[in-house]
Amino acid sequence: MRILVNLNSVAFIYPEMKDYLFKGVSFTVYEGEKIGLLGVNGSGKTTLLELVKGDKEPEEGNIQRFNCSIMYLKQEETASGAISVVEYMLEDEEIVRMFRKLKSMERDGIKNPLHYADLLKSFEEKGGFEKLKQIRNTLLNFGFSENTLQREVDSLSGGERRILKIASLLSQHADLYLLDEPTNFLDREGIEFLKNTIKRSKSAFIIVSHDRWFLDKTVSRILEIERGRLREYSGNYSVFIATKEREFKEKLRKKEKIEKEIERLKKMERNYKTWAGRKEKEKIGAGDKGFISHKASKLAKRAILAKTRREKRIQELEREKPWIEKIYSIRFEDVEVPSGVCLAVTGLVKSFEEKTLFSSFSFSVNWGEKVSIDGPNGSGKTTLLRILLGDIEADEGEVVWHKLSKPRYLPQSGILFNEEMKVYQLFDKELWEKARTLLGCLKVRGDSFFKKLRELSEGQKRKVELVKIILDEPNVLILDEPTTHLDYYTVELLEKALLEFKGTLILVSHDRYLVERVCERRIPILEVSQDTQPELR
């Protein structure tokens, strides 16, 4: 199997850092491999991708790239340009030029049919029609509508431009793709299509993702950056987690065994001191004037040697004791949860311009119930949440909350607070200690509590928002893609916290594991209108 990239004892440090971000990183990427790259926020996953791509150089070690093409999707990278979506995907300059000319002639009424026919033939010979067919199928599978294909790239939403960038990269047939959180902004159908595309591809992939289902379905090897070191695990995400749990139990048993042995040796030392003190008293009581027999002297020397050996063994055992990451958990406060209906929505209607999102949409949610709002991109999930909160008015219909409801909202993107604020300013002073403890459980530590929000990573900001919501003690949670920008460690903690939450949960998420494990019921947003645009030519 052909080697694409090889890293040997690679280390990296940023100028402002005291310690290396990671050190001694070695691994090989083979042709066609599908690899997941994991680690907590700030562990260096994105930096490692940049090193593999060649955008950064290592402080130590070396990276070999064996004549392979590499495409890199950055975490926040999106498509841009004052051109149509189709032209962006075509890429080949000559095909784009012919496509534009054909469209221009069609708009003008095809005044020169012979020239139009010749151009059409050339476009076909260049593979233009086959390329257009592939583009259409790809983008429709990623959730684009027929109408969107004709729009200018810069007029699309941030999510649509992100998806377009992914589709464009995957159409370029590189030897190795580096994907940093590719499932952000994709709906369930888009993730399914991306999963199938990766599985069918003969290219190699290194994927950074918090989507556990996606990793389970795509990768066969996991690389994890932990405490500045890289470890490899065979298998997908579920195998990785099971291996980590088994390793933790083994480490715990070894640690307990070592600690018992250390305690035994220390007890021997304490017993010896007690024995030696008692014998000294017996000597004094017998009238010993300081004379020590030859035999007693030998025993004393042996005792000293034995003590030295015990101390040395204790030091060895302390070094052998495995380091174990403390297992933290986060939990929402116990809140008052009445019985009956928490939320009732009746006859909801909402349209934007010519598109109707909801028509006579009705549902209810009981107290303590956990539900997910389901629907493809553009179906109005976020709009619905904002109508429930009163941020947007419905055209018709009624939203009624129970009088004791205390909802808190986590939006899909953007931050709820002024980014010039410092983290501690978000909390009342009496909650500072509790806030720092919760943030520490989520691995936001050190002086981060005193930094401005804009100085934090996207993942750290997300964690601050979660802690703020927890300390507000809501009895209703409205979460829009809460796992975006979070690392796998935090996603696992959040899942457990939501399972234990006694209040009402209304969740929008493309994370299948989260929805399947937490939510009891799904509320689908059904499409009430279809685009009826002509076929793309």
Coordinates of C-alpha atoms in Angstrom, one line a residue:
M1 CA 0.0 0.0 0.0
R2 CA 1.4 3.4 -1.0
I3 CA 2.5 5.8 1.7
L4 CA 1.1 9.3 1.3
V5 CA 2.5 11.1 4.3
N6 CA 4.8 10.2 7.2
L7 CA 5.4 12.1 10.4
N8 CA 8.4 11.3 12.5
S9 CA 8.9 12.7 16.0
V10 CA 7.1 15.9 15.2
A11 CA 6.9 18.7 17.8
F12 CA 5.2 22.1 17.7
I13 CA 5.1 25.1 20.0
Y14 CA 3.6 28.5 19.5
P15 CA 5.8 31.5 20.5
E16 CA 3.4 32.6 23.3
M17 CA 3.3 29.1 24.8
K18 CA 5.5 27.9 27.7
D19 CA 5.2 24.2 26.8
Y20 CA 5.0 22.3 23.5
L21 CA 1.5 21.9 22.1
F22 CA 2.5 18.3 21.3
K23 CA 5.8 16.4 21.0
G24 CA 7.0 13.1 19.6
V25 CA 4.1 12.8 17.1
S26 CA 4.7 10.0 14.6
F27 CA 2.3 8.3 12.3
T28 CA 1.9 7.3 8.7
V29 CA -1.0 7.8 6.3
Y30 CA -1.6 5.2 3.6
E31 CA -3.5 5.4 0.4
G32 CA -7.2 5.1 0.9
E33 CA -7.1 5.2 4.7
K34 CA -9.9 6.8 6.7
I35 CA -8.6 8.3 9.9
G36 CA -10.4 10.1 12.7
L37 CA -8.4 12.8 14.7
L38 CA -9.6 13.4 18.2
G39 CA -8.6 15.5 21.2
V40 CA -10.1 18.1 23.5
N41 CA -10.5 21.7 22.4
G42 CA -7.0 23.3 22.3
S43 CA -5.1 20.0 22.1
G44 CA -3.7 20.9 18.6
K45 CA -5.9 19.0 16.1
T46 CA -6.2 21.9 13.7
T47 CA -2.4 22.6 14.1
L48 CA -1.6 19.0 13.2
L49 CA -3.7 19.2 10.1
E50 CA -1.9 22.4 9.1
L51 CA 1.4 20.6 9.6
V52 CA 0.3 17.7 7.4
K53 CA -0.8 20.1 4.7
G54 CA 2.5 22.1 4.9
D55 CA 0.9 25.4 6.0
K56 CA 3.1 25.2 9.2
E57 CA 6.5 23.8 9.8
P58 CA 7.4 21.6 12.9
E59 CA 9.7 22.8 15.6
E60 CA 11.2 19.3 15.8
G61 CA 11.0 16.2 13.6
N62 CA 10.2 15.9 10.0
I63 CA 7.2 15.4 7.7
Q64 CA 7.5 13.5 4.4
R65 CA 4.9 13.9 1.6
F66 CA 5.3 11.3 -1.1
N67 CA 4.2 13.0 -4.3
C68 CA 0.5 13.3 -3.2
S69 CA -2.1 16.0 -3.7
I70 CA -3.7 17.2 -0.4
M71 CA -6.9 19.2 0.0
Y72 CA -7.7 20.9 3.3
L73 CA -11.1 22.0 4.5
K74 CA -10.6 24.5 7.4
Q75 CA -13.1 24.6 10.2
E76 CA -14.8 27.9 9.3
E77 CA -13.9 27.9 5.5
T78 CA -16.7 28.7 3.1
A79 CA -17.1 29.3 -0.6
S80 CA -17.2 32.8 -1.9
G81 CA -17.4 34.7 -5.2
A82 CA -19.7 36.8 -7.4
I83 CA -20.4 33.8 -9.6
S84 CA -23.2 31.2 -9.7
V85 CA -23.1 28.1 -7.7
V86 CA -22.8 26.0 -10.9
E87 CA -19.9 28.1 -12.2
Y88 CA -18.1 27.7 -8.8
M89 CA -18.4 23.9 -9.0
L90 CA -17.4 23.7 -12.7
E91 CA -13.9 25.0 -11.9
D92 CA -12.4 24.3 -15.4
E93 CA -11.9 27.8 -16.9
E94 CA -12.7 26.7 -20.5
I95 CA -15.9 24.9 -19.5
V96 CA -17.0 27.9 -17.4
R97 CA -16.3 30.3 -20.3
M98 CA -18.4 28.1 -22.7
F99 CA -21.2 27.7 -20.1
R100 CA -21.4 31.5 -19.6
K101 CA -21.5 32.1 -23.3
L102 CA -24.3 29.5 -23.8
K103 CA -26.3 31.1 -21.0
S104 CA -25.7 34.6 -22.5
M105 CA -26.9 33.4 -25.9
E106 CA -30.0 31.8 -24.5
R107 CA -30.9 35.0 -22.6
D108 CA -30.5 37.0 -25.8
G109 CA -32.7 34.7 -27.8
I110 CA -30.0 32.7 -29.8
K111 CA -29.6 35.1 -32.7
N112 CA -26.9 32.9 -34.3
P113 CA -28.2 29.3 -34.2
L114 CA -25.2 27.8 -36.0
H115 CA -22.7 29.4 -33.6
Y116 CA -24.9 28.2 -30.7
A117 CA -24.9 24.7 -32.1
D118 CA -21.2 24.6 -32.6
L119 CA -20.6 25.9 -29.0
L120 CA -23.1 23.4 -27.7
K121 CA -21.2 20.5 -29.4
S122 CA -17.8 21.8 -28.1
F123 CA -19.3 22.0 -24.6
E124 CA -20.6 18.4 -24.8
E125 CA -17.2 17.1 -26.2
K126 CA -15.4 18.8 -23.2
G127 CA -17.7 16.8 -20.9
G128 CA -19.7 19.9 -19.8
F129 CA -23.1 18.2 -19.7
E130 CA -21.8 15.2 -17.8
K131 CA -20.1 17.6 -15.4
L132 CA -23.3 19.6 -14.9
K133 CA -25.2 16.4 -14.2
Q134 CA -22.7 15.4 -11.6
I135 CA -22.8 18.8 -10.0
R136 CA -26.6 18.8 -9.9
N137 CA -26.8 15.4 -8.3
T138 CA -24.1 16.2 -5.7
L139 CA -25.6 19.5 -4.6
L140 CA -29.1 18.2 -4.5
N141 CA -27.9 15.3 -2.3
F142 CA -26.2 17.9 0.0
G143 CA -29.5 19.6 0.4
F144 CA -29.5 22.4 -2.2
S145 CA -32.7 23.2 -4.0
E146 CA -32.9 23.6 -7.8
N147 CA -33.4 27.3 -7.3
T148 CA -30.3 27.6 -5.2
L149 CA -28.1 26.2 -8.0
Q150 CA -28.7 29.3 -10.1
R151 CA -27.9 31.8 -7.3
E152 CA -24.7 33.8 -6.8
V153 CA -22.4 32.2 -4.3
D154 CA -22.1 35.4 -2.2
S155 CA -25.9 35.5 -1.8
L156 CA -26.0 32.1 0.0
S157 CA -26.2 31.7 3.7
G158 CA -23.1 30.8 5.7
G159 CA -24.2 27.2 6.0
E160 CA -24.9 26.9 2.3
R161 CA -21.5 28.4 1.4
R162 CA -19.8 25.9 3.8
I163 CA -21.6 23.0 2.1
L164 CA -20.7 24.3 -1.3
K165 CA -17.0 24.4 -0.3
I166 CA -17.1 20.8 0.9
A167 CA -18.8 19.7 -2.4
S168 CA -16.2 21.6 -4.4
L169 CA -13.2 20.1 -2.6
L170 CA -14.5 16.5 -2.9
S171 CA -15.0 17.0 -6.6
Q172 CA -11.2 17.6 -7.1
H173 CA -10.1 14.0 -6.5
A174 CA -7.1 14.6 -4.2
D175 CA -5.0 11.8 -2.8
L176 CA -5.6 13.0 0.8
Y177 CA -8.4 15.1 2.3
L178 CA -8.0 16.9 5.6
L179 CA -11.5 17.7 6.9
D180 CA -11.9 19.9 10.0
E181 CA -15.5 19.5 11.4
P182 CA -17.1 18.8 8.0
T183 CA -20.5 18.0 9.4
N184 CA -21.1 21.5 10.8
F185 CA -24.2 23.0 9.1
L186 CA -25.0 19.7 7.3
D187 CA -28.5 18.2 7.9
R188 CA -29.0 14.5 8.3
E189 CA -29.4 13.9 4.6
G190 CA -26.2 15.9 3.9
I191 CA -24.2 14.0 6.5
E192 CA -25.5 10.7 5.0
F193 CA -24.4 11.7 1.6
L194 CA -21.0 12.9 2.8
K195 CA -20.6 9.6 4.7
N196 CA -21.3 7.6 1.6
T197 CA -19.0 9.8 -0.6
I198 CA -16.1 9.2 1.8
K199 CA -16.7 5.5 2.1
R200 CA -16.8 5.1 -1.7
S201 CA -13.8 7.3 -2.3
K202 CA -10.4 5.8 -3.0
S203 CA -8.7 8.9 -1.4
A204 CA -7.4 9.0 2.1
F205 CA -9.1 11.1 4.7
I206 CA -8.1 12.6 8.1
I207 CA -11.3 13.8 9.7
V208 CA -11.7 16.0 12.8
S209 CA -15.3 15.7 14.0
H210 CA -17.4 15.8 17.1
D211 CA -20.1 13.8 15.3
R212 CA -19.7 10.3 16.8
W213 CA -22.1 8.6 14.4
F214 CA -20.3 10.1 11.5
L215 CA -16.9 8.8 12.7
D216 CA -18.4 5.4 13.5
K217 CA -19.5 5.1 9.9
T218 CA -16.5 6.5 8.1
V219 CA -13.1 5.8 9.9
S220 CA -11.2 2.7 10.7
R221 CA -8.4 4.2 12.7
I222 CA -8.4 6.9 15.5
L223 CA -5.5 9.3 16.4
E224 CA -6.0 11.0 19.7
I225 CA -3.9 13.9 21.0
E226 CA -3.8 13.7 24.8
R227 CA -1.6 15.8 27.1
G228 CA 0.8 16.6 24.2
R229 CA 1.2 13.1 23.0
L230 CA -0.4 11.2 20.1
R231 CA -1.8 7.7 20.5
E232 CA -3.3 5.4 17.8
Y233 CA -6.3 3.1 18.1
S234 CA -7.6 0.6 15.6
G235 CA -11.3 0.8 14.8
N236 CA -14.0 3.4 14.7
Y237 CA -15.2 5.8 17.4
S238 CA -17.2 3.2 19.3
V239 CA -14.2 0.8 19.5
F240 CA -12.0 3.8 20.5
I241 CA -14.4 4.7 23.4
A242 CA -14.6 1.0 24.5
T243 CA -10.8 0.8 24.5
K244 CA -10.4 4.0 26.5
E245 CA -12.8 2.7 29.1
R246 CA -11.0 -0.6 29.3
E247 CA -7.6 1.2 29.6
F248 CA -9.1 3.4 32.4
K249 CA -10.2 0.4 34.4
E250 CA -6.8 -1.3 33.9
K251 CA -5.0 1.9 35.0
L252 CA -7.2 2.2 38.0
R253 CA -6.5 -1.4 39.1
K254 CA -2.8 -0.9 38.6
K255 CA -2.9 2.3 40.6
E256 CA -4.8 0.7 43.4
K257 CA -2.4 -2.2 43.5
I258 CA 0.6 0.1 43.7
E259 CA -0.9 2.3 46.3
K260 CA -1.6 -0.8 48.5
E261 CA 2.0 -1.9 48.1
I262 CA 3.2 1.6 49.0
E263 CA 1.0 1.6 52.1
R264 CA 2.3 -1.9 53.1
L265 CA 5.9 -0.7 52.9
K266 CA 5.1 2.5 54.8
K267 CA 3.3 0.4 57.5
M268 CA 6.5 -1.8 57.8
E269 CA 8.5 1.4 58.4
R270 CA 6.0 2.6 61.0
N271 CA 6.1 -0.8 62.7
Y272 CA 9.9 -0.9 62.7
K273 CA 10.0 2.5 64.4
T274 CA 7.6 1.4 67.0
W275 CA 9.6 -1.8 67.6
A276 CA 12.9 0.1 67.7
G277 CA 11.5 2.6 70.2
R278 CA 10.2 -0.2 72.4
K279 CA 13.6 -2.0 72.4
E280 CA 15.4 1.2 73.3
K281 CA 13.2 1.6 76.3
E282 CA 14.0 -2.0 77.3
K283 CA 17.7 -1.3 77.1
I284 CA 17.4 1.8 79.3
G285 CA 15.3 -0.2 81.7
A286 CA 17.9 -2.9 81.9
G287 CA 20.5 -0.4 82.9
D288 CA 22.3 -0.2 79.6
K289 CA 25.1 2.4 79.8
G290 CA 25.5 2.9 76.1
F291 CA 27.3 -0.3 75.4
I292 CA 26.1 -1.9 72.1
S293 CA 27.1 -5.5 71.4
H294 CA 28.5 -6.6 68.1
K295 CA 25.3 -8.4 67.3
A296 CA 23.2 -5.3 68.0
S297 CA 25.4 -3.2 65.8
K298 CA 24.9 -5.6 62.9
L299 CA 21.1 -5.5 63.4
A300 CA 21.2 -1.7 63.4
K301 CA 23.1 -1.7 60.1
R302 CA 20.6 -4.1 58.5
A303 CA 17.7 -2.0 59.7
I304 CA 19.3 1.1 58.0
L305 CA 19.8 -0.8 54.7
A306 CA 16.2 -2.2 54.9
K307 CA 14.9 1.3 55.4
T308 CA 16.9 2.6 52.4
R309 CA 15.6 -0.3 50.2
R310 CA 12.0 0.4 51.2
E311 CA 12.3 4.2 50.5
K312 CA 13.9 3.4 47.1
R313 CA 11.1 0.9 46.3
I314 CA 8.4 3.4 47.3
Q315 CA 10.0 6.0 44.9
E316 CA 10.0 3.4 42.1
L317 CA 6.4 2.5 42.7
E318 CA 5.4 6.2 42.7
R319 CA 7.0 6.5 39.3
E320 CA 5.2 3.4 38.1
K321 CA 1.8 4.7 39.2
P322 CA -0.2 5.5 36.0
W323 CA -1.5 9.0 35.4
I324 CA -5.3 8.9 35.4
E325 CA -7.4 11.7 34.1
K326 CA -10.0 12.7 36.6
I327 CA -13.5 11.8 35.6
Y328 CA -15.6 14.9 35.7
S329 CA -19.3 15.4 35.1
I330 CA -21.6 18.3 34.6
R331 CA -25.2 18.4 35.6
F332 CA -28.2 20.8 35.4
E333 CA -29.6 22.0 38.7
D334 CA -32.7 20.3 40.1
V335 CA -35.7 22.4 39.2
E336 CA -39.4 22.6 39.7
V337 CA -41.1 20.5 37.1
P338 CA -44.9 20.7 37.2
S339 CA -47.2 18.1 35.5
G340 CA -49.2 18.5 32.3
V341 CA -48.4 20.5 29.2
C342 CA -45.4 22.8 29.2
L343 CA -45.8 24.2 25.7
A344 CA -48.8 24.2 23.3
V345 CA -48.4 25.4 19.6
T346 CA -51.6 25.7 17.6
G347 CA -52.1 26.5 13.9
L348 CA -48.6 28.0 13.3
V349 CA -48.1 29.7 9.9
K350 CA -44.9 31.3 8.8
S351 CA -43.7 32.4 5.3
F352 CA -40.6 34.3 4.1
E353 CA -41.2 36.0 0.7
E354 CA -42.7 33.2 -1.5
K355 CA -41.6 30.3 0.7
T356 CA -44.0 28.9 3.3
L357 CA -42.2 27.2 6.2
F358 CA -45.2 26.2 8.3
S359 CA -48.8 25.8 7.5
S360 CA -51.3 24.9 10.3
F361 CA -48.4 23.5 12.3
S362 CA -49.5 22.3 15.7
F363 CA -47.9 20.3 18.5
S364 CA -47.5 20.2 22.3
V365 CA -44.7 19.2 24.7
N366 CA -45.3 18.0 28.2
W367 CA -43.3 18.9 31.3
G368 CA -40.1 16.7 31.6
E369 CA -40.4 15.5 28.0
K370 CA -37.3 15.5 25.7
V371 CA -38.2 16.1 22.0
S372 CA -36.2 16.8 18.9
I373 CA -37.3 19.1 16.1
D374 CA -36.5 17.3 12.8
G375 CA -36.3 18.5 9.2
P376 CA -33.8 19.2 6.4
N377 CA -31.8 22.4 6.0
G378 CA -34.0 25.3 5.2
S379 CA -37.2 23.6 6.6
G380 CA -37.4 26.3 9.4
K381 CA -36.1 24.5 12.5
T382 CA -34.2 27.6 13.8
T383 CA -37.1 29.9 12.8
L384 CA -39.5 27.7 14.8
L385 CA -37.3 27.9 17.9
R386 CA -37.1 31.7 17.6
I387 CA -40.9 31.9 17.2
L388 CA -41.3 29.7 20.4
L389 CA -39.0 32.2 22.2
G390 CA -40.9 35.3 20.9
D391 CA -37.9 36.6 18.9
I392 CA -39.8 36.2 15.6
E393 CA -43.6 36.6 15.1
A394 CA -45.6 34.0 13.4
D395 CA -48.0 35.0 10.6
E396 CA -50.7 33.0 12.2
G397 CA -51.2 30.7 15.1
E398 CA -50.6 30.7 18.9
V399 CA -47.6 29.7 21.2
V400 CA -48.6 29.2 24.8
W401 CA -46.0 28.4 27.5
H402 CA -46.9 27.2 31.0
K403 CA -46.8 30.1 33.5
L404 CA -43.9 28.4 35.5
S405 CA -41.7 27.8 32.4
K406 CA -38.2 29.3 32.5
P407 CA -36.7 28.6 29.1
R408 CA -33.0 29.2 28.2
Y409 CA -31.8 29.1 24.6
L410 CA -28.5 28.1 23.0
P411 CA -28.3 29.3 19.4
Q412 CA -26.7 27.3 16.6
S413 CA -24.0 29.9 15.8
G414 CA -22.9 33.2 17.1
I415 CA -22.5 34.1 20.7
L416 CA -25.2 35.4 23.1
F417 CA -22.9 38.0 24.7
N418 CA -20.7 40.9 23.8
E419 CA -17.4 39.5 22.9
E420 CA -15.5 42.3 24.6
M421 CA -16.8 41.1 27.9
K422 CA -14.6 39.0 30.1
V423 CA -15.8 35.5 31.0
Y424 CA -16.2 36.3 34.8
Q425 CA -18.4 39.3 34.0
L426 CA -21.1 36.9 32.7
F427 CA -21.6 35.5 36.2
D428 CA -22.7 37.0 39.5
K429 CA -19.8 37.2 41.9
E430 CA -21.2 34.6 44.3
L431 CA -21.2 32.1 41.3
W432 CA -17.6 32.7 40.2
E433 CA -16.3 29.6 42.1
K434 CA -19.0 27.4 40.8
A435 CA -18.6 28.7 37.2
R436 CA -14.8 28.1 37.3
T437 CA -15.4 24.6 38.6
L438 CA -17.8 23.8 35.8
L439 CA -15.5 25.3 33.2
G440 CA -12.6 23.3 34.6
C441 CA -14.7 20.1 34.2
L442 CA -15.0 21.1 30.5
K443 CA -11.2 21.7 30.3
V444 CA -11.5 25.5 30.1
R445 CA -8.9 26.3 32.8
G446 CA -6.2 28.6 34.0
D447 CA -6.6 32.3 33.2
S448 CA -9.3 31.7 30.6
F449 CA -11.9 32.9 33.2
F450 CA -10.4 36.4 33.1
K451 CA -10.0 36.6 29.3
K452 CA -12.3 38.4 26.9
L453 CA -14.7 36.2 25.0
R454 CA -13.1 37.1 21.7
E455 CA -9.8 35.7 22.9
L456 CA -11.3 32.2 23.4
S457 CA -11.7 29.5 20.7
E458 CA -15.1 28.8 19.3
G459 CA -15.2 25.6 21.4
Q460 CA -14.3 27.5 24.6
K461 CA -17.0 30.1 23.9
R462 CA -19.5 27.3 23.4
K463 CA -18.6 25.8 26.8
V464 CA -18.9 29.2 28.5
E465 CA -22.4 29.5 27.1
L466 CA -23.3 26.0 28.4
V467 CA -22.0 26.9 31.9
K468 CA -24.0 30.2 31.8
I469 CA -27.2 28.2 30.9
I470 CA -26.6 25.6 33.7
L471 CA -26.1 28.3 36.3
D472 CA -29.3 30.1 35.2
E473 CA -31.2 27.0 36.5
P474 CA -33.7 26.7 33.6
N475 CA -36.6 24.2 33.7
V476 CA -36.8 24.3 29.8
L477 CA -33.8 23.9 27.5
I478 CA -34.0 25.0 23.9
L479 CA -30.8 23.9 22.2
D480 CA -30.0 24.5 18.5
E481 CA -27.1 22.3 17.4
P482 CA -25.5 22.4 20.8
T483 CA -22.5 20.1 19.9
T484 CA -21.2 22.5 17.2
H485 CA -17.5 23.3 18.0
L486 CA -17.4 20.9 21.0
D487 CA -14.8 18.1 21.4
Y488 CA -15.9 14.5 21.8
Y489 CA -15.1 14.6 25.5
T490 CA -17.6 17.5 26.1
V491 CA -20.2 16.0 23.9
E492 CA -20.2 12.8 26.0
L493 CA -20.5 14.9 29.2
L494 CA -23.4 17.0 27.7
E495 CA -25.2 13.9 26.7
K496 CA -25.1 12.5 30.2
A497 CA -26.2 15.8 31.7
L498 CA -29.2 16.0 29.3
L499 CA -30.2 12.5 30.2
E500 CA -30.3 13.4 33.9
F501 CA -32.0 16.8 33.3
K502 CA -35.4 16.8 34.9
G503 CA -36.9 19.6 32.9
T504 CA -38.2 19.9 29.4
L505 CA -35.8 19.7 26.4
I506 CA -36.5 20.9 22.9
L507 CA -33.5 19.9 20.7
V508 CA -32.4 20.6 17.2
S509 CA -29.3 18.5 16.3
H510 CA -27.8 16.6 13.4
D511 CA -25.9 14.4 16.0
R512 CA -27.8 11.1 15.6
Y513 CA -26.3 9.6 18.7
L514 CA -27.4 12.5 20.8
V515 CA -30.9 12.5 19.5
E516 CA -31.4 8.8 19.7
R517 CA -30.0 8.5 23.2
V518 CA -31.6 11.6 24.8
C519 CA -34.9 12.3 23.0
E520 CA -38.1 10.4 23.6
R521 CA -40.0 11.8 20.6
R522 CA -39.4 13.6 17.3
I523 CA -41.4 16.4 15.9
P524 CA -40.9 16.5 12.1
I525 CA -41.2 19.8 10.2
L526 CA -42.9 18.6 7.0
E527 CA -42.2 20.4 3.7
V528 CA -45.3 22.3 2.7
S529 CA -44.0 23.5 -0.7
Q530 CA -41.7 22.3 -3.4
D531 CA -39.5 24.3 -5.7
T532 CA -40.6 23.7 -9.3
Q533 CA -37.6 25.0 -11.2
P534 CA -36.7 23.7 -14.7
E535 CA -33.9 21.2 -15.1
L536 CA -30.4 22.6 -15.1
R537 CA -28.8 22.3 -18.5

